Amino acid sequence: MLLYGEKLIVLRHSERGKRQKQSRERQRDRERDRHRDRAERERERIMADIPQSFLGLLVTVLYLLTGVSGETLSMFSRVGDDVSLPCNNVVYPDCSSTIWIYNRAGSTGTIQKVTLGKIKVDQTERAERLSLGSNCSLHVSDVRAEDVGLYTCQQYLTMTGPKHGGDAPVHLSVLTISSTTPVTDLKPNVIMTLRCSLLTYTGHGTCRSRLGLSWVPKTGTNVQVTHDSSCDITLTVTLQKKDNNRKWTCTLTGKGNVKISIDFTSTFSDIEEKTTDSDDVISTVPGTSNAVKLPISHIMLFVTLTIMAAIVSIHTRRIRPPKALPPQTGESHMHWSSSI
């Protein structure tokens, strides 16, 4: 009986402990529910006090804060062309939060070109060729070789505040073509050398493996093409008469698609001079060994005046009255009579 009583006491203590534990758990659940209800009411009160416009801005900023850096875009241009570099992380359409920075090819320094939507005025002429286009894109007019580099669009809500969102970088590369043969020397049987190069952020003639340059036309017994690199090629050709005013095209392709091309026209200067002087003839003055070069227009004028003078002379002779014969005298009449 004693053993049974002890077991009964232990069982009652165990049941009481379970009831106490369950009571404590229910109490914690009630406390948790009360805290959650108070937090929910406080959040509703705060949200009710926040203007909807500010809430929209807050959502936008939070979205930017979670953004990551965008993929680098590659843009290609020719010298003298215009190009627009897109900004893919715009916050305000009026560009008041937009900053454009520039890294020169081969340099680690950074130059700020646009500050909160305003073109930065400096001592260089490049500022005159920059402007902000639609959607805060950076427009570069009259592109030059020194414009090659990395352009990055960034967003700052305030001048002194931290940067918001990721960067939008753009690589600008420029395709150039040049002739080592002076254009004034171009004529048949002259060797012409043309160099086509892509100027990139990483250096002269360096580009990604997926890009390459080629010449059109690229075939012919008198044409030779050499590759210093995939984006720096040279064409050497012995000019023929048919090459006058011929267009030589250098094309940049990537993954089988044409990215950009540039042309050079071989114009023969000596043929232009012959065409210009084709109205001139050589006239030699008799008795001399010196040739006098007279314009054909002068000769035609001289011939025309001579013909007109001849016509006037003939016409004048036809309308002039004949001269009267002298009258016969009696002396002469008698002389003839006596002779008979």
CSV table of C-alpha atoms in Angstrom, one decimal:
chain,number,residue,atom,x,y,z
A,1,MET,CA,0.0,0.0,0.0
A,2,LEU,CA,2.8,2.4,0.8
A,3,LEU,CA,4.4,1.8,-2.6
A,4,TYR,CA,1.1,2.4,-4.4
A,5,GLY,CA,0.6,5.6,-2.4
A,6,GLU,CA,4.0,6.9,-3.4
A,7,LYS,CA,3.3,6.2,-7.1
A,8,LEU,CA,0.0,8.1,-6.8
A,9,ILE,CA,1.7,11.1,-5.2
A,10,VAL,CA,4.3,11.1,-8.0
A,11,LEU,CA,1.6,10.9,-10.7
A,12,ARG,CA,-0.3,13.8,-9.2
A,13,HIS,CA,2.9,15.9,-9.1
A,14,SER,CA,3.5,15.1,-12.7
A,15,GLU,CA,0.0,16.1,-13.8
A,16,ARG,CA,0.3,19.3,-11.8
A,17,GLY,CA,3.6,20.1,-13.5
A,18,LYS,CA,2.0,19.5,-17.0
A,19,ARG,CA,-0.9,21.8,-16.1
A,20,GLN,CA,1.5,24.5,-14.9
A,21,LYS,CA,3.6,24.3,-18.1
A,22,GLN,CA,0.5,24.5,-20.3
A,23,SER,CA,-0.7,27.5,-18.3
A,24,ARG,CA,2.6,29.2,-18.8
A,25,GLU,CA,2.5,28.5,-22.6
A,26,ARG,CA,-1.0,29.9,-22.9
A,27,GLN,CA,0.1,33.0,-21.0
A,28,ARG,CA,3.1,33.5,-23.4
A,29,ASP,CA,0.8,33.1,-26.4
A,30,ARG,CA,-1.6,35.7,-25.0
A,31,GLU,CA,1.4,38.1,-24.4
A,32,ARG,CA,2.6,37.5,-27.9
A,33,ASP,CA,-0.8,38.1,-29.4
A,34,ARG,CA,-1.1,41.4,-27.3
A,35,HIS,CA,2.3,42.6,-28.6
A,36,ARG,CA,1.4,41.7,-32.2
A,37,ASP,CA,-1.9,43.5,-31.9
A,38,ARG,CA,-0.1,46.6,-30.5
A,39,ALA,CA,2.5,46.6,-33.3
A,40,GLU,CA,-0.2,46.2,-35.9
A,41,ARG,CA,-2.2,49.1,-34.5
A,42,GLU,CA,1.0,51.3,-34.3
A,43,ARG,CA,1.9,50.4,-37.9
A,44,GLU,CA,-1.6,51.3,-39.1
A,45,ARG,CA,-1.4,54.6,-37.2
A,46,ILE,CA,2.0,55.5,-38.8
A,47,MET,CA,0.9,54.5,-42.3
A,48,ALA,CA,-2.2,56.6,-41.9
A,49,ASP,CA,-0.1,59.7,-41.1
A,50,ILE,CA,2.3,59.2,-44.1
A,51,PRO,CA,1.2,61.1,-47.3
A,52,GLN,CA,0.8,58.8,-50.3
A,53,SER,CA,3.3,60.7,-52.4
A,54,PHE,CA,6.0,60.3,-49.8
A,55,LEU,CA,5.1,56.6,-49.5
A,56,GLY,CA,5.6,56.2,-53.3
A,57,LEU,CA,9.0,57.9,-53.0
A,58,LEU,CA,9.9,55.6,-50.1
A,59,VAL,CA,9.0,52.5,-52.1
A,60,THR,CA,11.2,53.7,-55.0
A,61,VAL,CA,14.2,54.4,-52.8
A,62,LEU,CA,13.9,51.0,-51.1
A,63,TYR,CA,13.8,49.4,-54.5
A,64,LEU,CA,16.9,51.2,-55.6
A,65,LEU,CA,18.7,50.3,-52.4
A,66,THR,CA,18.1,46.6,-53.2
A,67,GLY,CA,19.3,47.1,-56.8
A,68,VAL,CA,22.6,45.7,-58.2
A,69,SER,CA,25.0,47.1,-60.7
A,70,GLY,CA,23.8,46.9,-64.2
A,71,GLU,CA,25.5,45.2,-67.1
A,72,THR,CA,28.0,47.2,-69.0
A,73,LEU,CA,26.7,48.4,-72.4
A,74,SER,CA,28.9,48.8,-75.4
A,75,MET,CA,28.3,51.7,-77.8
A,76,PHE,CA,30.2,52.3,-81.1
A,77,SER,CA,30.6,55.5,-83.1
A,78,ARG,CA,32.7,57.1,-85.9
A,79,VAL,CA,34.7,60.2,-85.7
A,80,GLY,CA,32.4,63.2,-86.4
A,81,ASP,CA,29.2,61.3,-85.6
A,82,ASP,CA,26.7,61.9,-82.8
A,83,VAL,CA,26.0,59.3,-80.1
A,84,SER,CA,23.6,59.0,-77.2
A,85,LEU,CA,24.7,56.9,-74.1
A,86,PRO,CA,21.6,55.5,-72.3
A,87,CYS,CA,21.1,55.8,-68.5
A,88,ASN,CA,19.3,52.7,-67.3
A,89,ASN,CA,18.8,53.6,-63.6
A,90,VAL,CA,16.9,56.9,-63.8
A,91,VAL,CA,14.9,58.0,-60.7
A,92,TYR,CA,13.5,61.4,-61.6
A,93,PRO,CA,12.5,62.1,-65.3
A,94,ASP,CA,13.9,65.6,-64.9
A,95,CYS,CA,17.4,64.1,-64.3
A,96,SER,CA,17.7,66.1,-61.0
A,97,SER,CA,19.2,63.0,-59.4
A,98,THR,CA,21.5,62.0,-62.3
A,99,ILE,CA,25.2,62.1,-62.3
A,100,TRP,CA,27.5,61.1,-65.2
A,101,ILE,CA,31.1,60.3,-64.6
A,102,TYR,CA,33.8,59.6,-67.1
A,103,ASN,CA,37.0,57.4,-67.0
A,104,ARG,CA,39.4,58.1,-69.8
A,105,ALA,CA,40.9,55.2,-71.7
A,106,GLY,CA,44.1,54.1,-70.0
A,107,SER,CA,43.6,56.3,-67.0
A,108,THR,CA,42.3,55.5,-63.5
A,109,GLY,CA,41.1,59.1,-62.8
A,110,THR,CA,37.4,59.9,-62.8
A,111,ILE,CA,35.9,63.1,-64.2
A,112,GLN,CA,32.4,64.2,-63.4
A,113,LYS,CA,30.6,65.5,-66.5
A,114,VAL,CA,27.0,65.9,-65.2
A,115,THR,CA,26.1,66.9,-61.7
A,116,LEU,CA,22.4,66.4,-60.6
A,117,GLY,CA,21.2,67.0,-64.1
A,118,LYS,CA,23.5,69.9,-65.0
A,119,ILE,CA,26.4,69.8,-67.5
A,120,LYS,CA,29.6,70.6,-65.6
A,121,VAL,CA,31.3,73.6,-67.2
A,122,ASP,CA,35.1,73.3,-67.4
A,123,GLN,CA,37.9,74.7,-69.5
A,124,THR,CA,37.7,71.9,-72.1
A,125,GLU,CA,35.7,72.2,-75.3
A,126,ARG,CA,34.1,68.8,-74.6
A,127,ALA,CA,31.5,70.4,-72.3
A,128,GLU,CA,30.2,72.3,-75.4
A,129,ARG,CA,29.6,68.9,-77.1
A,130,LEU,CA,27.7,67.3,-74.2
A,131,SER,CA,24.0,67.5,-73.5
A,132,LEU,CA,21.3,65.5,-71.6
A,133,GLY,CA,18.8,63.8,-73.9
A,134,SER,CA,15.5,62.0,-73.2
A,135,ASN,CA,15.5,59.7,-70.2
A,136,CYS,CA,18.7,61.4,-69.0
A,137,SER,CA,20.9,59.9,-71.7
A,138,LEU,CA,24.2,61.6,-72.3
A,139,HIS,CA,24.4,63.0,-75.9
A,140,VAL,CA,27.9,63.5,-77.3
A,141,SER,CA,28.1,65.4,-80.6
A,142,ASP,CA,30.9,65.5,-83.1
A,143,VAL,CA,32.6,62.4,-81.5
A,144,ARG,CA,36.4,62.5,-81.4
A,145,ALA,CA,39.1,60.0,-80.5
A,146,GLU,CA,39.5,61.5,-77.1
A,147,ASP,CA,35.9,60.8,-76.2
A,148,VAL,CA,36.7,57.0,-75.9
A,149,GLY,CA,36.2,55.7,-72.4
A,150,LEU,CA,33.9,54.4,-69.7
A,151,TYR,CA,30.8,56.5,-68.9
A,152,THR,CA,28.8,55.7,-65.8
A,153,CYS,CA,25.3,57.0,-64.9
A,154,GLN,CA,24.7,57.2,-61.2
A,155,GLN,CA,21.8,58.4,-59.0
A,156,TYR,CA,22.1,60.7,-55.9
A,157,LEU,CA,18.9,62.1,-54.3
A,158,THR,CA,21.0,64.8,-52.6
A,159,MET,CA,24.3,66.4,-53.2
A,160,THR,CA,25.8,65.1,-50.0
A,161,GLY,CA,23.8,61.9,-49.6
A,162,PRO,CA,24.9,58.4,-50.5
A,163,LYS,CA,24.5,56.8,-53.9
A,164,HIS,CA,21.2,55.1,-54.6
A,165,GLY,CA,20.9,52.0,-56.6
A,166,GLY,CA,23.4,50.4,-59.0
A,167,ASP,CA,25.5,52.0,-61.6
A,168,ALA,CA,24.7,52.0,-65.3
A,169,PRO,CA,28.1,51.8,-67.1
A,170,VAL,CA,28.5,52.4,-70.9
A,171,HIS,CA,31.7,51.7,-72.9
A,172,LEU,CA,32.1,54.1,-75.8
A,173,SER,CA,34.4,52.9,-78.6
A,174,VAL,CA,35.3,54.9,-81.8
A,175,LEU,CA,36.1,53.4,-85.2
A,176,THR,CA,38.7,55.3,-87.2
A,177,ILE,CA,40.3,55.0,-90.7
A,178,SER,CA,43.4,56.7,-92.0
A,179,SER,CA,45.6,56.7,-95.0
A,180,THR,CA,49.4,56.7,-94.7
A,181,THR,CA,49.5,57.7,-98.4
A,182,PRO,CA,48.8,61.5,-98.8
A,183,VAL,CA,45.5,61.9,-100.6
A,184,THR,CA,47.2,64.3,-103.1
A,185,ASP,CA,49.4,61.4,-104.2
A,186,LEU,CA,46.6,59.0,-105.1
A,187,LYS,CA,46.8,57.9,-108.7
A,188,PRO,CA,47.2,54.7,-110.8
A,189,ASN,CA,50.2,52.5,-109.9
A,190,VAL,CA,50.6,54.2,-106.5
A,191,ILE,CA,50.6,51.9,-103.4
A,192,MET,CA,47.8,53.1,-101.0
A,193,THR,CA,47.8,51.9,-97.3
A,194,LEU,CA,44.7,52.2,-95.2
A,195,ARG,CA,44.6,51.5,-91.5
A,196,CYS,CA,41.3,50.7,-89.7
A,197,SER,CA,41.3,50.7,-85.9
A,198,LEU,CA,38.8,50.4,-83.1
A,199,LEU,CA,39.7,52.7,-80.2
A,200,THR,CA,38.4,51.2,-76.9
A,201,TYR,CA,38.5,51.8,-73.2
A,202,THR,CA,41.2,49.1,-72.8
A,203,GLY,CA,43.5,50.5,-75.5
A,204,HIS,CA,44.1,51.1,-79.2
A,205,GLY,CA,43.0,48.2,-81.3
A,206,THR,CA,42.1,45.9,-78.4
A,207,CYS,CA,38.6,44.5,-78.2
A,208,ARG,CA,36.6,41.5,-77.0
A,209,SER,CA,37.2,38.1,-78.7
A,210,ARG,CA,33.7,38.2,-80.2
A,211,LEU,CA,34.4,41.4,-82.2
A,212,GLY,CA,36.5,41.7,-85.3
A,213,LEU,CA,37.3,44.0,-88.3
A,214,SER,CA,37.2,43.2,-92.0
A,215,TRP,CA,37.7,45.1,-95.3
A,216,VAL,CA,35.3,45.3,-98.2
A,217,PRO,CA,36.4,44.5,-100.9
A,218,LYS,CA,38.8,42.1,-99.3
A,219,THR,CA,39.7,40.1,-102.4
A,220,GLY,CA,41.9,40.8,-105.4
A,221,THR,CA,45.4,40.1,-106.7
A,222,ASN,CA,46.5,43.6,-105.9
A,223,VAL,CA,45.0,43.8,-102.3
A,224,GLN,CA,46.9,42.7,-99.2
A,225,VAL,CA,45.3,42.7,-95.7
A,226,THR,CA,47.4,42.4,-92.5
A,227,HIS,CA,46.0,42.1,-88.9
A,228,ASP,CA,48.0,43.7,-86.1
A,229,SER,CA,45.1,42.5,-83.9
A,230,SER,CA,41.4,41.6,-84.3
A,231,CYS,CA,40.5,45.2,-84.1
A,232,ASP,CA,43.5,46.8,-85.9
A,233,ILE,CA,43.8,45.9,-89.6
A,234,THR,CA,45.7,47.4,-92.5
A,235,LEU,CA,44.9,47.2,-96.2
A,236,THR,CA,47.6,47.7,-98.9
A,237,VAL,CA,46.6,48.0,-102.5
A,238,THR,CA,48.3,49.1,-105.8
A,239,LEU,CA,45.8,51.5,-107.3
A,240,GLN,CA,44.5,51.0,-110.8
A,241,LYS,CA,42.5,53.4,-113.0
A,242,LYS,CA,39.3,51.7,-112.0
A,243,ASP,CA,40.0,52.5,-108.4
A,244,ASN,CA,39.3,56.2,-108.9
A,245,ASN,CA,36.4,57.3,-106.6
A,246,ARG,CA,36.2,53.7,-105.3
A,247,LYS,CA,34.9,53.2,-101.8
A,248,TRP,CA,36.8,51.0,-99.3
A,249,THR,CA,34.8,49.9,-96.3
A,250,CYS,CA,36.0,48.7,-92.9
A,251,THR,CA,33.3,46.8,-91.0
A,252,LEU,CA,33.1,45.9,-87.3
A,253,THR,CA,31.1,42.7,-86.6
A,254,GLY,CA,30.2,40.8,-83.5
A,255,LYS,CA,28.5,37.4,-83.4
A,256,GLY,CA,27.9,37.7,-87.1
A,257,ASN,CA,26.1,41.0,-86.9
A,258,VAL,CA,27.5,44.3,-88.3
A,259,LYS,CA,28.0,46.8,-85.4
A,260,ILE,CA,29.3,49.7,-87.4
A,261,SER,CA,31.3,50.5,-90.6
A,262,ILE,CA,33.4,53.3,-91.9
A,263,ASP,CA,34.4,54.3,-95.5
A,264,PHE,CA,37.3,55.8,-97.4
A,265,THR,CA,37.1,56.9,-101.0
A,266,SER,CA,40.2,56.9,-103.2
A,267,THR,CA,40.0,59.9,-105.4
A,268,PHE,CA,42.7,60.6,-107.9
A,269,SER,CA,43.9,64.2,-107.9
A,270,ASP,CA,45.7,64.1,-111.3
A,271,ILE,CA,42.5,63.0,-113.1
A,272,GLU,CA,40.6,65.8,-111.5
A,273,GLU,CA,43.2,68.3,-112.8
A,274,LYS,CA,42.9,66.9,-116.3
A,275,THR,CA,39.2,67.1,-116.2
A,276,THR,CA,39.4,70.7,-115.0
A,277,ASP,CA,41.9,71.7,-117.7
A,278,SER,CA,40.1,69.8,-120.5
A,279,ASP,CA,38.8,73.1,-122.0
A,280,ASP,CA,42.4,74.3,-122.5
A,281,VAL,CA,44.2,73.8,-125.8
A,282,ILE,CA,47.8,74.3,-126.8
A,283,SER,CA,48.5,76.8,-129.5
A,284,THR,CA,52.0,77.3,-131.0
A,285,VAL,CA,53.0,80.7,-132.4
A,286,PRO,CA,54.6,80.1,-135.8
A,287,GLY,CA,58.3,80.7,-135.9
A,288,THR,CA,58.8,80.1,-132.2
A,289,SER,CA,59.4,77.1,-130.0
A,290,ASN,CA,57.3,78.3,-127.1
A,291,ALA,CA,53.8,76.8,-126.7
A,292,VAL,CA,51.2,79.3,-125.7
A,293,LYS,CA,48.3,77.9,-123.7
A,294,LEU,CA,45.1,79.6,-124.7
A,295,PRO,CA,41.7,78.8,-123.3
A,296,ILE,CA,39.3,77.4,-126.0
A,297,SER,CA,36.7,80.0,-125.0
A,298,HIS,CA,39.1,82.8,-126.2
A,299,ILE,CA,39.7,81.0,-129.5
A,300,MET,CA,35.9,80.5,-130.0
A,301,LEU,CA,35.4,84.2,-129.3
A,302,PHE,CA,38.0,85.2,-131.8
A,303,VAL,CA,36.6,82.9,-134.5
A,304,THR,CA,33.1,84.2,-133.9
A,305,LEU,CA,34.2,87.8,-134.2
A,306,THR,CA,36.0,87.0,-137.4
A,307,ILE,CA,33.0,85.4,-138.9
A,308,MET,CA,30.7,88.3,-137.9
A,309,ALA,CA,33.1,90.8,-139.4
A,310,ALA,CA,33.2,88.9,-142.7
A,311,ILE,CA,29.4,88.7,-142.8
A,312,VAL,CA,29.1,92.5,-142.2
A,313,SER,CA,31.7,93.2,-144.9
A,314,ILE,CA,29.9,91.1,-147.5
A,315,HIS,CA,26.5,92.6,-146.6
A,316,THR,CA,27.9,96.1,-146.9
A,317,ARG,CA,29.4,95.5,-150.3
A,318,ARG,CA,26.1,94.2,-151.6
A,319,ILE,CA,24.0,97.2,-150.6
A,320,ARG,CA,26.6,99.8,-151.8
A,321,PRO,CA,25.6,101.6,-155.2
A,322,PRO,CA,27.9,101.1,-158.2
A,323,LYS,CA,30.2,103.9,-159.3
A,324,ALA,CA,28.9,106.0,-162.3
A,325,LEU,CA,30.9,105.8,-165.6
A,326,PRO,CA,32.6,109.0,-166.8
A,327,PRO,CA,30.7,110.8,-169.7
A,328,GLN,CA,32.1,110.5,-173.3
A,329,THR,CA,33.4,113.9,-174.8
A,330,GLY,CA,33.1,115.1,-178.4
A,331,GLU,CA,36.8,115.1,-178.9
A,332,SER,CA,37.1,111.5,-178.3
A,333,HIS,CA,34.0,110.8,-180.6
A,334,MET,CA,35.6,112.7,-183.5
A,335,HIS,CA,38.8,110.9,-182.9
A,336,TRP,CA,37.1,107.6,-183.4
A,337,SER,CA,35.3,108.9,-186.5
A,338,SER,CA,38.4,110.1,-188.2
A,339,SER,CA,40.0,106.8,-187.6
A,340,ILE,CA,37.2,105.1,-189.4
